[in-house]
Short mmCIF file of C-alpha atoms in Angstrom, two decimals:
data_model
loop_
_atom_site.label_atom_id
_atom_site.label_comp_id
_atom_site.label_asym_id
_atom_site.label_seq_id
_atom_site.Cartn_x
_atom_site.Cartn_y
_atom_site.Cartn_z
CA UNK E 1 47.68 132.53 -97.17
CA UNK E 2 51.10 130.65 -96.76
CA UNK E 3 50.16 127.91 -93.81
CA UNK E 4 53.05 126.53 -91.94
CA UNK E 5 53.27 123.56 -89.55
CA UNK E 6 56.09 123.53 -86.78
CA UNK E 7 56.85 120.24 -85.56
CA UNK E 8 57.57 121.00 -81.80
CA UNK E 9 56.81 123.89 -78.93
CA UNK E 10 59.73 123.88 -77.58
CA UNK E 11 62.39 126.75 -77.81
CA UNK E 12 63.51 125.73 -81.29
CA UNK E 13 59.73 125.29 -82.66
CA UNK E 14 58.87 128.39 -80.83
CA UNK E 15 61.73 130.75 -81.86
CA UNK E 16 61.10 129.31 -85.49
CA UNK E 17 57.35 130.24 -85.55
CA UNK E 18 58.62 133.87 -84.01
CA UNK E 19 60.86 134.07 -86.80
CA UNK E 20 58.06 133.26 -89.77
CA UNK E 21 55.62 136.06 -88.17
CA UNK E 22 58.05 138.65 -87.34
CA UNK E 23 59.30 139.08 -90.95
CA UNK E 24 58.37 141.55 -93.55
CA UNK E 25 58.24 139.80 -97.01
CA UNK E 26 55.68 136.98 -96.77
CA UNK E 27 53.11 138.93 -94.50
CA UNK E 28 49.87 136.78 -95.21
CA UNK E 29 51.23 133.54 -92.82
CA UNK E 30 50.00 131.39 -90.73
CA UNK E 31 51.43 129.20 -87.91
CA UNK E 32 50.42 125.97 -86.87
CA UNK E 33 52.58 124.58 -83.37
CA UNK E 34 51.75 121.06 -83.64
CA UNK E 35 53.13 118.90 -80.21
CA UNK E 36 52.66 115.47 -79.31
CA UNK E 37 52.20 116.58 -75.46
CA UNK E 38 48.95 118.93 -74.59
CA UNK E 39 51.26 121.02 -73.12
CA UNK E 40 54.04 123.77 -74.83
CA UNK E 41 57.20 124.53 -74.09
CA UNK E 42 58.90 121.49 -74.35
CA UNK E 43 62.62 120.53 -72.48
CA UNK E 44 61.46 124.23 -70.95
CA UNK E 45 58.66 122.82 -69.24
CA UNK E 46 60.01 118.84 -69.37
CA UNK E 47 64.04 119.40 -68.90
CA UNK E 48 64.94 122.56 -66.83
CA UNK E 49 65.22 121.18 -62.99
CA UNK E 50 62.55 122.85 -61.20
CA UNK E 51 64.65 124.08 -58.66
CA UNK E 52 65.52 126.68 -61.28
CA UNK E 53 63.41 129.74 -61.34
CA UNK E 54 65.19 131.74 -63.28
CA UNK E 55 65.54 129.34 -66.55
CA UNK E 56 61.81 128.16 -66.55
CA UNK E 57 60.98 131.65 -66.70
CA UNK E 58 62.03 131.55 -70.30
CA UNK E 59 58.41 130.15 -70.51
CA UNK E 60 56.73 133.62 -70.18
CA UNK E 61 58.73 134.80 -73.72
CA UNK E 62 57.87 131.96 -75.21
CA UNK E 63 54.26 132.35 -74.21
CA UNK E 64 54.38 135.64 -75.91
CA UNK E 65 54.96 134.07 -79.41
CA UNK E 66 52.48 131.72 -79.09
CA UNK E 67 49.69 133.76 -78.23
CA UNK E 68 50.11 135.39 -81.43
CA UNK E 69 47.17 136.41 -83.29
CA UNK E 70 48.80 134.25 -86.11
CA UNK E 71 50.47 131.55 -83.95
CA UNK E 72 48.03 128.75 -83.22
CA UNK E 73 49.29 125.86 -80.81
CA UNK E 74 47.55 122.09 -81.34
CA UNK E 75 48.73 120.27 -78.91
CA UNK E 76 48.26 116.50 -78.50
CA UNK E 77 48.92 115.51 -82.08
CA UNK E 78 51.46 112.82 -82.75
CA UNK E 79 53.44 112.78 -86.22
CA UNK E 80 53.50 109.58 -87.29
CA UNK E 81 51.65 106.52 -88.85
CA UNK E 82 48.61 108.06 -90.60
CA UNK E 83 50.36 112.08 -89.92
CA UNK E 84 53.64 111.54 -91.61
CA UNK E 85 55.14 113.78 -93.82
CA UNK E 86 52.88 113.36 -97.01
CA UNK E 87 49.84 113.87 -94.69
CA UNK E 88 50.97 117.09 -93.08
CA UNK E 89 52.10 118.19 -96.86
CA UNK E 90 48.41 117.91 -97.88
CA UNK E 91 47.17 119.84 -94.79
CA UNK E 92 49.96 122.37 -94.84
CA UNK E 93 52.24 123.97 -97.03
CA UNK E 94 55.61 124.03 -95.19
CA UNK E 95 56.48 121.79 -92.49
CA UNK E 96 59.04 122.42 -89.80
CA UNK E 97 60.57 119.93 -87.82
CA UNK E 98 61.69 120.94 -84.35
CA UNK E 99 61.77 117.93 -82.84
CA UNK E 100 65.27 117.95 -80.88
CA UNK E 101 66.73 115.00 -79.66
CA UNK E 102 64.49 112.27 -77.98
CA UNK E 103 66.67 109.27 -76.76
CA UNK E 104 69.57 109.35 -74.50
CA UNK E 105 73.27 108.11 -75.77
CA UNK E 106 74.34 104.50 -74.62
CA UNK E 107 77.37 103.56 -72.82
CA UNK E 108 77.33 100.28 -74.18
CA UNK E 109 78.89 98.22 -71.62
CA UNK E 110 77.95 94.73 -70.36
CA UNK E 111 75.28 95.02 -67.38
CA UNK E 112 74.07 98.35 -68.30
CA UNK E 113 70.13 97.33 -68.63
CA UNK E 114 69.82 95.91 -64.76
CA UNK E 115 67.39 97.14 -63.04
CA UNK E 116 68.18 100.56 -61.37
CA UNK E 117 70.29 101.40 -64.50
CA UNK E 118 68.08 104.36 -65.84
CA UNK E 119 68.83 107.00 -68.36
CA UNK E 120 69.75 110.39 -66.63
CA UNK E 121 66.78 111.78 -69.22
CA UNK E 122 64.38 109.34 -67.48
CA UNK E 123 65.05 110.74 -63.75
CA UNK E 124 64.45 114.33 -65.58
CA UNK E 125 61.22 113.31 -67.10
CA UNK E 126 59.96 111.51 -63.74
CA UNK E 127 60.38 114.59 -61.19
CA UNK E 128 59.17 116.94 -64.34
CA UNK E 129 56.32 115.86 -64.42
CA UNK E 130 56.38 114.72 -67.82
CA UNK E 131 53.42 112.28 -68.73
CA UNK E 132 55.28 109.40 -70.55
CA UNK E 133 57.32 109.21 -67.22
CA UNK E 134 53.99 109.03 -64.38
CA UNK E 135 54.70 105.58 -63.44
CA UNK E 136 58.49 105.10 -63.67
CA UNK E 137 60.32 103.88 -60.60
CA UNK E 138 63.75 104.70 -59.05
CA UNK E 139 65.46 102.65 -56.39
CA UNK E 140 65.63 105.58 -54.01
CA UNK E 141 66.01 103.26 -51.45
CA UNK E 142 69.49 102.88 -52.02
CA UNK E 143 72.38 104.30 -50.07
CA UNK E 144 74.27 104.95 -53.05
CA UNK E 145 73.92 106.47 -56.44
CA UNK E 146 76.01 107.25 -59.89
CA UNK E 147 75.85 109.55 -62.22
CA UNK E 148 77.63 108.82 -65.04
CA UNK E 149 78.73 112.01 -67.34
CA UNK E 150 79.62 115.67 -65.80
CA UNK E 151 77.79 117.56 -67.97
CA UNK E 152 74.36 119.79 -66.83
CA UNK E 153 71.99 117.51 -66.54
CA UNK E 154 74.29 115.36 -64.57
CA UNK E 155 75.13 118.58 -62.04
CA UNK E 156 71.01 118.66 -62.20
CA UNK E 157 70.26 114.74 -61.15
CA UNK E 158 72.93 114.80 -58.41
CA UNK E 159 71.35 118.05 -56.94
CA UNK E 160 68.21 116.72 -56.86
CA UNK E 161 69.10 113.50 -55.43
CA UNK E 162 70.53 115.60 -52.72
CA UNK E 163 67.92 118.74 -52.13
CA UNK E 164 65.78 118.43 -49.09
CA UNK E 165 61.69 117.95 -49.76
CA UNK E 166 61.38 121.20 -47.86
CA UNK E 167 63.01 122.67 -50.71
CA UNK E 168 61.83 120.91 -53.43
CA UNK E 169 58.40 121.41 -52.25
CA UNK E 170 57.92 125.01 -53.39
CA UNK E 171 58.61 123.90 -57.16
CA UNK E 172 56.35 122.80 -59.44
CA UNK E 173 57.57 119.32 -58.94
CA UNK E 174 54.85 116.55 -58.80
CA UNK E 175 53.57 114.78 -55.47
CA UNK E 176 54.53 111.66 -56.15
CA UNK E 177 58.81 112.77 -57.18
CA UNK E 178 58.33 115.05 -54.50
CA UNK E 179 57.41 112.33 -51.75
CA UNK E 180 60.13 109.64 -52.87
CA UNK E 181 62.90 112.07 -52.70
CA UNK E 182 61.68 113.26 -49.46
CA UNK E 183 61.97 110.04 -48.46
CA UNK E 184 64.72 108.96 -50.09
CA UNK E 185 67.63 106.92 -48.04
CA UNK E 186 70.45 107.94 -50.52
CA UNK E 187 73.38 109.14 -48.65
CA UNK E 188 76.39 109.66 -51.26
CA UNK E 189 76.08 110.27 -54.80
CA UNK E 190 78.87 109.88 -56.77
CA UNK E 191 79.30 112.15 -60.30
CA UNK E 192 81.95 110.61 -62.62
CA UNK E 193 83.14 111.69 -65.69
CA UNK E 194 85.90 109.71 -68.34
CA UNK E 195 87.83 113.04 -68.30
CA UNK E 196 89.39 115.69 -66.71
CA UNK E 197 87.97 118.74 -64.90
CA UNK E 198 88.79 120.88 -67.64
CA UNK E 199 86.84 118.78 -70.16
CA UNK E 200 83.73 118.68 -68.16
CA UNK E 201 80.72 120.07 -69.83
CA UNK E 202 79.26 121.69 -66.67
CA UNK E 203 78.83 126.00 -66.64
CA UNK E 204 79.94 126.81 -63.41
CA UNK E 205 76.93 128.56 -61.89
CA UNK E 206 75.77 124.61 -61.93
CA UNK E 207 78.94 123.66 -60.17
CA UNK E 208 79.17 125.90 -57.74
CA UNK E 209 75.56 124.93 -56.55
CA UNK E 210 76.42 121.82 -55.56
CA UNK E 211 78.79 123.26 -53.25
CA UNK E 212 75.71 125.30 -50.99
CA UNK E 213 73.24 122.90 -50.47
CA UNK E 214 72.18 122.33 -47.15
CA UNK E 215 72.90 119.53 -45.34
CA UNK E 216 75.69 117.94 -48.46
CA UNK E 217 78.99 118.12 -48.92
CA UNK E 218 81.28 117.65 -51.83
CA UNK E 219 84.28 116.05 -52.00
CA UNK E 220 86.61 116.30 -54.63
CA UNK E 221 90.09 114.00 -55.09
CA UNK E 222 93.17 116.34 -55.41
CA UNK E 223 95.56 113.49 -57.28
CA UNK E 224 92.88 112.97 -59.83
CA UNK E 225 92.43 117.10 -60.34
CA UNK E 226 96.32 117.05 -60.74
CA UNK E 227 96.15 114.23 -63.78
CA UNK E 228 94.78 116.90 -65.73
CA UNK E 229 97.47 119.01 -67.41
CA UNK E 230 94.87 121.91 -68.02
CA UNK E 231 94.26 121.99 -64.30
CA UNK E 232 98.11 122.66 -63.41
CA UNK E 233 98.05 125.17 -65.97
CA UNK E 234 94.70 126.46 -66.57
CA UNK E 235 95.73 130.04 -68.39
CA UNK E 236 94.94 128.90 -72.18
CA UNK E 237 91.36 127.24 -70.74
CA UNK E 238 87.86 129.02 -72.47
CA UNK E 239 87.01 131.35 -69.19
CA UNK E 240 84.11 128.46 -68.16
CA UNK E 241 87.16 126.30 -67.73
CA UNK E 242 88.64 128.41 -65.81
CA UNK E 243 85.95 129.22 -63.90
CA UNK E 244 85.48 125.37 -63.38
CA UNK E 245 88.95 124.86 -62.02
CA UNK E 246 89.01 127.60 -59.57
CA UNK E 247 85.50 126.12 -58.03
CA UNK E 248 86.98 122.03 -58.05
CA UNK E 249 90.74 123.98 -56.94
CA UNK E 250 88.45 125.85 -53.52
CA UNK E 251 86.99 122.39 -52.62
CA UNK E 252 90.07 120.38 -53.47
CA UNK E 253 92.17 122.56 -50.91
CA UNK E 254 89.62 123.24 -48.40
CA UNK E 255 91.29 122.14 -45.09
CA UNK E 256 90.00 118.67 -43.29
CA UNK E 257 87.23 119.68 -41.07
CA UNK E 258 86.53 123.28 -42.55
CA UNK E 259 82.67 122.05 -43.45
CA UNK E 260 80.19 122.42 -40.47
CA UNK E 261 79.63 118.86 -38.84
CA UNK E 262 76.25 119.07 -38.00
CA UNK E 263 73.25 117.71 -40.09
CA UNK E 264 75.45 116.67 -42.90
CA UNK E 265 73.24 114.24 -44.51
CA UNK E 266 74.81 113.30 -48.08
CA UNK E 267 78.03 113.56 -49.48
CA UNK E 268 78.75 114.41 -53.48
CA UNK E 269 81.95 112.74 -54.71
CA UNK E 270 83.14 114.45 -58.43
CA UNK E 271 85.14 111.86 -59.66
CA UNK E 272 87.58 112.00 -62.76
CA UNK E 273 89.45 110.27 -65.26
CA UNK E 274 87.17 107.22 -64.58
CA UNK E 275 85.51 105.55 -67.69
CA UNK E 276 82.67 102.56 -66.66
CA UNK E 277 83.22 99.25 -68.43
CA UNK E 278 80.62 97.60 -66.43
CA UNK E 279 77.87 97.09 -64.59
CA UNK E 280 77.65 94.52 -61.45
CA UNK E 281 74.78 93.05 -60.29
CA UNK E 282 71.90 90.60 -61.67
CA UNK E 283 68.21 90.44 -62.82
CA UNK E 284 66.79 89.73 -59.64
CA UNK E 285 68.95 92.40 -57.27
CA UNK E 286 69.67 94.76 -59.73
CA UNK E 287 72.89 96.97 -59.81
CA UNK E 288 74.83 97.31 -57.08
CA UNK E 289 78.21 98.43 -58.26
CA UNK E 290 79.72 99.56 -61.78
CA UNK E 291 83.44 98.69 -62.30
CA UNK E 292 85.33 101.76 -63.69
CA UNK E 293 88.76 102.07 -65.62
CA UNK E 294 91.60 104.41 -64.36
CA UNK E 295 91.77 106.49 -67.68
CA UNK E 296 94.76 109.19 -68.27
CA UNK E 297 95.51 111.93 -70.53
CA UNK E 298 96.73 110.66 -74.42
CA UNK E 299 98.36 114.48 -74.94
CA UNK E 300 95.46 114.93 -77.72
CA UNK E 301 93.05 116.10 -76.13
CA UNK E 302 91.40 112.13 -75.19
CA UNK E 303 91.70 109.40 -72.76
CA UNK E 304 93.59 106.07 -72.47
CA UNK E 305 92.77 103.22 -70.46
CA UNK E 306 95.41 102.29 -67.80
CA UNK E 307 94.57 98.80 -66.98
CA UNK E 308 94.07 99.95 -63.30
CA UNK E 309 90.19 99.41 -62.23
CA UNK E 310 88.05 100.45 -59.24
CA UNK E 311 84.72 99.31 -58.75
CA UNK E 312 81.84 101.93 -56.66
CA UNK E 313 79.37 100.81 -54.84
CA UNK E 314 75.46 101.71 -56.02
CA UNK E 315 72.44 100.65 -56.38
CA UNK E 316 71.11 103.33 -58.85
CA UNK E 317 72.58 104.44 -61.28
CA UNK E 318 72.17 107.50 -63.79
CA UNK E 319 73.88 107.67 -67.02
CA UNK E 320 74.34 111.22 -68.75
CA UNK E 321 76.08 111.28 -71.52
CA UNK E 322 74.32 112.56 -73.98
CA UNK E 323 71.36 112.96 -76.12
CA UNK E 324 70.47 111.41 -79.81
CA UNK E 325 67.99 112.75 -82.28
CA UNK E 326 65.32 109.80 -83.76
CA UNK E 327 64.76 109.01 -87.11
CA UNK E 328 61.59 110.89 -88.19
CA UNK E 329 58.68 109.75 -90.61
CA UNK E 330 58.87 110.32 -93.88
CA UNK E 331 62.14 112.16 -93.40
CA UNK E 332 65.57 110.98 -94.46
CA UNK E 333 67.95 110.15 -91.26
CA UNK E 334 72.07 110.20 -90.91
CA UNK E 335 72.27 107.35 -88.24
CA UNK E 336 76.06 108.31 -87.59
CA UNK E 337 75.28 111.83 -86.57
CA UNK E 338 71.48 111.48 -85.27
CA UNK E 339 69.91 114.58 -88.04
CA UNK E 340 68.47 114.86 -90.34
CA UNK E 341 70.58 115.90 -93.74
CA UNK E 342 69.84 119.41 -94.78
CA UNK E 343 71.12 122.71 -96.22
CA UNK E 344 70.35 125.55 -94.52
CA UNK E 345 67.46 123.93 -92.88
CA UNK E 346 66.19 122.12 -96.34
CA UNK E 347 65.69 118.48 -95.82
CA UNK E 348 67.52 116.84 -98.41
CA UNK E 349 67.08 113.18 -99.83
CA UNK E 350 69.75 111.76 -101.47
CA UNK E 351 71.18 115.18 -101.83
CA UNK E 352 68.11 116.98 -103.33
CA UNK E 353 65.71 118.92 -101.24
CA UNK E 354 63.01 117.86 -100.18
CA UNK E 355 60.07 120.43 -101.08
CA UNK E 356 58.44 122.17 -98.38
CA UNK E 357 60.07 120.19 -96.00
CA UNK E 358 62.84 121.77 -92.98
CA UNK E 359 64.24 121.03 -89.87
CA UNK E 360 65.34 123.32 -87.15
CA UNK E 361 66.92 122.67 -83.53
CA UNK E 362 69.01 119.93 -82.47
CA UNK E 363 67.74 117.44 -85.26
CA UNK E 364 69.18 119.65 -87.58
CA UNK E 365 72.56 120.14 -86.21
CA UNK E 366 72.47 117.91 -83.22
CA UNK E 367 72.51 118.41 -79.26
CA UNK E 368 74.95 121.20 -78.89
CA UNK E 369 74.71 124.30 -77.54
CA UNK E 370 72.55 126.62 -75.01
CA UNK E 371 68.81 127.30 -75.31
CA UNK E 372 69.54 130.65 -77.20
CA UNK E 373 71.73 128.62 -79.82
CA UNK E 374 68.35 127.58 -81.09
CA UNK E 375 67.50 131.45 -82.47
CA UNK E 376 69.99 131.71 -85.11
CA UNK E 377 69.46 128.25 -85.82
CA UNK E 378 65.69 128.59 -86.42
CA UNK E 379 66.36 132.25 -88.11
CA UNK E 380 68.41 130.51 -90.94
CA UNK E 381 65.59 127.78 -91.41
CA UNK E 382 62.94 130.46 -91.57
CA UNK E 383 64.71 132.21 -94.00
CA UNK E 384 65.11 129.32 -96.31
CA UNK E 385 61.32 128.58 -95.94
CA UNK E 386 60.41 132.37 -97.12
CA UNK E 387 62.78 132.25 -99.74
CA UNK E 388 61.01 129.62 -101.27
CA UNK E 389 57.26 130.72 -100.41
CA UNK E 390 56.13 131.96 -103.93
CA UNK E 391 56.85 127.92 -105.50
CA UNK E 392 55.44 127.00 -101.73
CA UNK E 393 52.34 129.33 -102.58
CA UNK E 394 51.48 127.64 -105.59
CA UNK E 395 49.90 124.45 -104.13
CA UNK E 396 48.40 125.99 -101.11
CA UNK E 397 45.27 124.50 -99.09
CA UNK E 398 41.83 125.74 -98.65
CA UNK E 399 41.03 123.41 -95.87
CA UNK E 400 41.07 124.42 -92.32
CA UNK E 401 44.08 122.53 -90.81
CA UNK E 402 42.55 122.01 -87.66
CA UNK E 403 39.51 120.25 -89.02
CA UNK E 404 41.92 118.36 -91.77
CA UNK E 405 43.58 117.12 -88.36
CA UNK E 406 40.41 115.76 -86.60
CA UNK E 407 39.43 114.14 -90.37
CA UNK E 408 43.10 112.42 -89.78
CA UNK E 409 42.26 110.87 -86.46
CA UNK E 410 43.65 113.53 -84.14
CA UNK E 411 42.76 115.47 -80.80
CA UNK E 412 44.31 118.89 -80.88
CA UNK E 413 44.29 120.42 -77.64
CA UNK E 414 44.25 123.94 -78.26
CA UNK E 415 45.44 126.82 -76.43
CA UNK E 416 42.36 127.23 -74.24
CA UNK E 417 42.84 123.92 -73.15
CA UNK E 418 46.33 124.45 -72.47
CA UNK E 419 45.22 127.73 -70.17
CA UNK E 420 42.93 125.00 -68.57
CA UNK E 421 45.63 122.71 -67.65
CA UNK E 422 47.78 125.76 -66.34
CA UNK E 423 44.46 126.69 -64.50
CA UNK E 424 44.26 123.40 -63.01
CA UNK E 425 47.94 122.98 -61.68
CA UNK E 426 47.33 126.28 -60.19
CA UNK E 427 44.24 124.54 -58.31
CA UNK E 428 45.95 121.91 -57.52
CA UNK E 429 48.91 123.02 -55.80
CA UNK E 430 46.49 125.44 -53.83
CA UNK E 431 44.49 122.11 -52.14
CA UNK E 432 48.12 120.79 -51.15
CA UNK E 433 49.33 124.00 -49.62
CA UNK E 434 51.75 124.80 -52.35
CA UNK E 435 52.10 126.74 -55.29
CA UNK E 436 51.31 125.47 -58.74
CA UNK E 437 52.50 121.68 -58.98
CA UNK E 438 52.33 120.13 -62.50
CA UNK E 439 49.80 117.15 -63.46
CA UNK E 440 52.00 114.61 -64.20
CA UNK E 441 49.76 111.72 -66.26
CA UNK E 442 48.20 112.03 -70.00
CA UNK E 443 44.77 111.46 -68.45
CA UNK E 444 44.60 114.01 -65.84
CA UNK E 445 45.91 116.61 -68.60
CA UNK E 446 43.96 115.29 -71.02
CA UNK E 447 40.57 115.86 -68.71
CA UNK E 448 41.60 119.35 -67.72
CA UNK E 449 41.72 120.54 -71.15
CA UNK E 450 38.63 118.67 -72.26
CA UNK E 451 36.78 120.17 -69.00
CA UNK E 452 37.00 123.91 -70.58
CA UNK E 453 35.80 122.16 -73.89
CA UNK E 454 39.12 123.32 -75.46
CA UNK E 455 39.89 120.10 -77.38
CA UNK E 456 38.16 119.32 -80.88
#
C-alpha cells in the first residue's frame, strides 16, 4: 500500500489526487487530502465571486474525486511546526504540495499600509466567507474606492462593490459581507491599471459584466484607449485582446446620454496608463487619495513614467496585482520567483531531489494560468511520483495516518464533518429566507463538524 499525502483541496490538490487513483501501474494507493481549513475546495470555495454560478459549480467535479473510495479528505490540519516535512515523511510515503499562492504582491509605494489600504485578496476572503477573514473591516462608508490592477479579481472586487444586496443576497455570501455592501455608501469605483487596454489581464466575459449591472455605469477615457498602439491597431492582438478592445471601443464611443438616467447609483471608471506612486492620507484618517503617474508606451512592450501626475480621490482602496507563493516548511524556496525549485514536480535542494517530496499548482510554477491549467500540471507531478513508487515502496508505513495525525497534535475533520458543515449552511440560509449561505468563522465550522461527531 503506497500512501500519499496532498498538501491542499483545492483544484491543483484535487486534480493531483484524481491523477494518482485514476492510473493503472501503481493500483494499491491511497490518498490522503490534508487542508488547513475544515472545508475543501479551496480558491473554488474561498476565491470564485459568488455571484458566479457557473464557476463554483466546478465544486460538484471536484466532489466526485474526493469521495473516492481511495480519496480520504482531513481537513483542519495545518503543516507546519511539529507537521513539517520530516513528520508527514514518517506518516506518509509521498507528499504533495498543492499549496498555491497565499500572499498578495506589494506595490511598494510610500503610504500603502494606511488604514483602508487592503489587499484585493483580503476583500475576496471577507465576502467568501473564508474563516481567517470573519472579522476584517472595510471602509464601505466611503464615497470612493480603487482598485488597483485590471486583472480578474480586480473586474470581481469592483463588481461587487457595485452589485445591489438584492442580488447578492441569493449567493452564498455571508450575513455580515452581505449587510455592509447593502449598505454601503460607495458611489464610484475607480479600476486602474499601469498599462494599456490591450495588456489588461481581464477575459472579457468579466469585462463585459461590468457593463450590465443594474443601476452602474462605466465610463471609459477615449484619449487614454488611444495611447495604446494595440488599440488603434488591434489585428495582431491574442483574440481575448481583441475581444477586450471591441468591449472598452462600444463604451468609449457610446454617445453622451445613451445610458438610462434613472436609478444610476455608481459609476465604474477603467482607467489606463496610470501607475500609483503613492498613497495620501495619515494614521488617524486613513487613505483618502493615491497619487498616480501618467505612464506611456516604451515601444517594448512596457511603460515609462511621464513626469505628469494625477491624484484620485478614495478612501478605500484595493490593490490587485498579483499573487505570491510562501516559503513552505521543510521545503527549499526561490524567493525571486515565489516556488518552490523542482523538476517535473520533484522538489529539489540544492539541485538534488528531494525524496518523496513534490509540488504541484501554482507553487510549482507560480500564479499563471486558468483553473484547468492546474490538470496537466498535477498530471506531470503524478507521474513523477509513480515513477518513483517501487524506491517510495520500500520504506512504507504500517500506521494508520489518521491516528499518526491525532498522536501529532492534530484535529482532522473528516469528510462527514465536512457533509455536516454543508448540512448546516444549508440550515442556515433556510432560517434567513435564503438559500445556502456559508459559515464564515473557524468556530462555527469547527462546531458543525464536531456536532455529527465527524472530527477525531
Amino acid at each position: 500500500m503506497l500512501r500519499v499525502a496532498v498538501i491542499g483541496s483545492g483544484p491543483s490538490g484535487v486534480y493531483t489526487a484524481q491523477s494518482l487513483i485514476e492510473q493503472q501501474t501503481v493500483p494499491d494507493i491511497e490518498v490522503y487530502v490534508l487542508d488547513r481549513l475544515p472545508c475543501p475546495y479551496g480558491l473554488v470555495r474561498y476565491g470564485v465571486a459568488p455571484d458566479h454560478e457557473k464557476i463554483k459549480s466546478l465544486q460538484n467535479n471536484l466532489r466526485a474525486v474526493l469521495e473516492h473510495p481511495r480519496v480520504h479528505f482531513l481537513g483542519n490540519v495545518e503543516v507546519g511546526p511539529g507537521l513539517g516535512v520530516r513528520e508527514l515523511r514518517e506518516i506518509f510515503d509521498a507528499v504533495v504540495f498543492c499549496v498555491g499562492a497565499a500572499t498578495d504582491r506589494h506595490l511598494g509605494i510610500p503610504g500603502e499600509d494606511l488604514p483602508g489600504s487592503h489587499a484585493a485578496t483580503e476583500f475576496v476572503a471577507w465576502y467568501s466567507a473564508h474563516p481567517d477573514a470573519a472579522t476584517t473591516r472595510f471602509a464601505l462608508a466611503a464615497r470612493s474606492a480603487i482598485v488597483i490592477g485590471v486583472g480578474n479579481v480586480a473586474v470581481d472586487v469592483a463588481r461587487m462593490l457595485s452589485r445591489g444586496a438584492a442580488e447578492l443576497a441569493l449567493t452564498d455570501m455571508p450575513q455580515l459581507p452581505l449587510g455592509a455592501l447593502a449598505e454601503s455608501r460607495v458611489e464610484d469605483v475607480w479600476m486602474v491599471g499601469r498599462r494599456g487596454p490591450s495588456q489588461a489581464k481581464f477575459t472579457t466575459k468579466e469585462l463585459r459584466e461590468l457593463g450590465s449591472l443594474p443601476g452602474t455605469e462605466v465610463h471609459v477615457r477615449p484619449a487614454e484607449l488611444a495611447l495604446d498602439p494595440a488599440y488603434r491597431d488591434p489585428a495582431g492582438l491574442p483574440a481575448v485582446g481583441r475581444r477586450n478592445v471591441e468591449v472598452l471601443r462600444g463604451w468609449a464611443e457610446r454617445p453622451t446620454g445613451a445610458t438610462t438616467p434613472v436609478a444610476r447609483r455608481r459609476r465604474i471608471h477603467l482607467r489606463f496608463f496610470l501607475r500609483p506612486v503613492e498613497m495620501l492620507g495619515d494614521a488617524a484618517g486613513g487613505v483618502r487619495a493615491v497619487r498616480f503617474e501618467r505612464t506611456a508606451p516604451d515601444g517594448r512592450g512596457g511603460v515609462v513614467g511621464t513626469g505628469e501626475f494625477e491624484e484620485i480621490e478614495g478612501q478605500l482602496v484595493l490593490r490587485s496585482v498579483g499573487y505570491r507563493g510562501t516559503p513552505q516548511p521543510g521545503l527549499p524556496f526561490d524567493e525571486t520567483t515565489g516556488t518552490v525549485p523542482h523538476q517535473a514536480g520533484r522538489v529539489l535542494r540544492e539541485g538534488v531531489p528531494l525524496p518523496g517530496v513534490y509540488v504541484a499548482g501554482w507553487i510549482k510554477r507560480g500564479p499563471t494560468g486558468v483553473i484547468g491549467t492546474n490538470r496537466p500540471c498535477a498530471k506531470e507531478t503524478a507521474q513523477s511520483l509513480l515513477a518513483d513508487a517501487a524506491a517510495l515502496a520500500e520504506r512504507a508505513t504500517a500506521e494508520d495516518p489518521v491516528a499518526a495525525l491525532i498522536r501529532a497534535g492534530q484535529r482532522p475533520v473528516t469528510w462527514p464533518g465536512w457533509l455536516a458543515i454543508e448540512a448546516a449552511e444549508a440550515a442556515f440560509g433556510h432560517g434567513l429566507g435564503r438559500g445556502t449561505v456559508k459559515l464564515p468563522d473557524w468556530a462555527g465550522l469547527l462546531e458543525a463538524a464536531r456536532s455529527a461527531g465527524a472530527t477525531r
